[in-house]
XYZ file of C-alpha atoms in Angstrom:
124
model
C -25.172 22.652 -3.492
C -25.103 19.887 -5.745
C -22.584 17.469 -4.434
C -19.703 16.357 -7.134
C -19.395 12.352 -7.892
C -16.717 10.909 -10.273
C -17.346 9.454 -13.290
C -18.789 5.381 -13.302
C -16.383 5.213 -17.040
C -15.333 1.011 -16.354
C -12.901 1.878 -19.485
C -11.108 5.312 -20.134
C -13.285 7.753 -22.085
C -11.886 9.441 -25.020
C -9.399 12.599 -23.412
C -10.804 11.667 -20.222
C -7.196 11.592 -18.712
C -5.355 14.224 -17.798
C -1.701 14.038 -17.712
C 0.816 16.678 -16.630
C 4.576 16.656 -16.239
C 4.414 13.251 -17.515
C 4.560 11.378 -20.739
C 2.899 8.257 -21.595
C 4.594 5.697 -23.325
C 2.112 4.862 -26.870
C 2.097 1.069 -26.021
C 0.069 2.016 -23.308
C -3.079 1.504 -24.819
C -4.490 4.217 -23.667
C -3.837 7.741 -26.116
C -7.370 8.030 -27.024
C -8.092 9.046 -23.606
C -5.016 11.607 -22.870
C -6.436 14.880 -22.735
C -4.548 16.435 -25.473
C -4.125 20.367 -24.199
C -2.781 21.594 -20.415
C -4.526 22.884 -18.436
C -4.053 24.301 -14.169
C -3.557 21.542 -12.116
C -6.538 21.883 -9.888
C -8.886 22.408 -12.532
C -7.610 18.740 -13.978
C -9.148 17.410 -9.923
C -11.411 19.152 -10.029
C -12.845 17.660 -13.396
C -12.319 14.267 -12.080
C -14.988 14.600 -8.750
C -16.941 16.387 -11.780
C -16.615 12.831 -13.658
C -15.675 15.447 -17.030
C -12.155 12.961 -16.640
C -11.708 9.512 -15.244
C -8.499 10.135 -14.056
C -5.479 11.899 -13.686
C -1.000 11.462 -13.171
C 0.510 14.235 -11.982
C 4.496 13.941 -11.759
C 5.677 15.561 -8.223
C 7.816 18.393 -9.634
C 7.437 21.865 -8.104
C 3.889 20.880 -5.625
C 3.798 21.167 -2.049
C 1.854 18.915 0.668
C -0.718 22.575 0.758
C -0.969 22.442 -3.418
C -3.250 18.245 -2.576
C -4.759 18.722 -0.054
C -8.144 20.052 -1.218
C -7.916 18.018 -4.309
C -7.782 14.881 -1.919
C -10.555 15.813 0.162
C -12.887 16.659 -3.378
C -11.757 13.976 -5.415
C -12.315 11.613 -2.192
C -15.622 12.819 -1.447
C -16.708 12.350 -4.668
C -16.370 8.620 -4.409
C -12.386 8.773 -6.383
C -9.780 7.757 -5.509
C -5.918 8.965 -5.164
C -2.689 6.943 -4.524
C 0.876 7.306 -5.074
C 2.587 5.469 -8.770
C 2.567 2.156 -6.345
C -1.378 2.547 -5.162
C -0.821 3.000 -1.598
C -2.148 5.627 0.035
C -1.394 8.954 -0.049
C -0.127 10.285 3.255
C 0.510 13.837 4.665
C 2.211 16.023 7.345
C 5.940 14.432 5.572
C 8.753 16.313 6.272
C 9.429 15.246 2.429
C 7.452 14.747 -0.505
C 7.591 10.678 -0.559
C 5.974 9.669 -3.581
C 7.144 10.956 -7.179
C 3.205 10.207 -8.240
C 0.046 11.842 -7.649
C -2.639 9.557 -9.043
C -6.416 10.664 -8.887
C -9.349 8.395 -10.577
C -12.843 7.550 -10.343
C -11.004 4.441 -8.691
C -12.209 1.958 -11.535
C -9.238 2.888 -14.259
C -7.195 3.266 -11.539
C -5.238 -0.015 -12.240
C -4.935 1.455 -15.631
C -3.053 4.264 -14.368
C -0.947 3.012 -12.472
C 0.217 0.331 -15.006
C 0.571 3.269 -17.585
C 3.226 4.930 -14.509
C 4.764 1.338 -14.774
C 4.719 0.617 -18.524
C 5.964 4.296 -18.684
C 8.948 4.867 -16.343
C 9.909 0.804 -17.385
C 9.698 -1.014 -13.857
C 8.353 -4.415 -14.681
């Protein structure tokens, strides 16, 4: 009965970023913001929509479009932002997954998550 709302944090709060199949570099400056435990992907997506997490980075390993469609709706409807690793919108109904990462956030820290991927992947 209550509408979900993504967090309003302009800086990641402690343990508010969930990383799945992805290890961030220590040089990112976000070490204290990373949630230290494993969690089911769906629970992590829901946690972004409920403002418990400020964002998440999911490296696509075995995920398919149908695994990401419902989380896309939840996060978008809660006011969050979703993109691929380059900040491009996520598209569906593709023959293959056209992106390597699914990045979700409250919108305010999205750029920091994209930079985290860039630094960790060694891309300039």
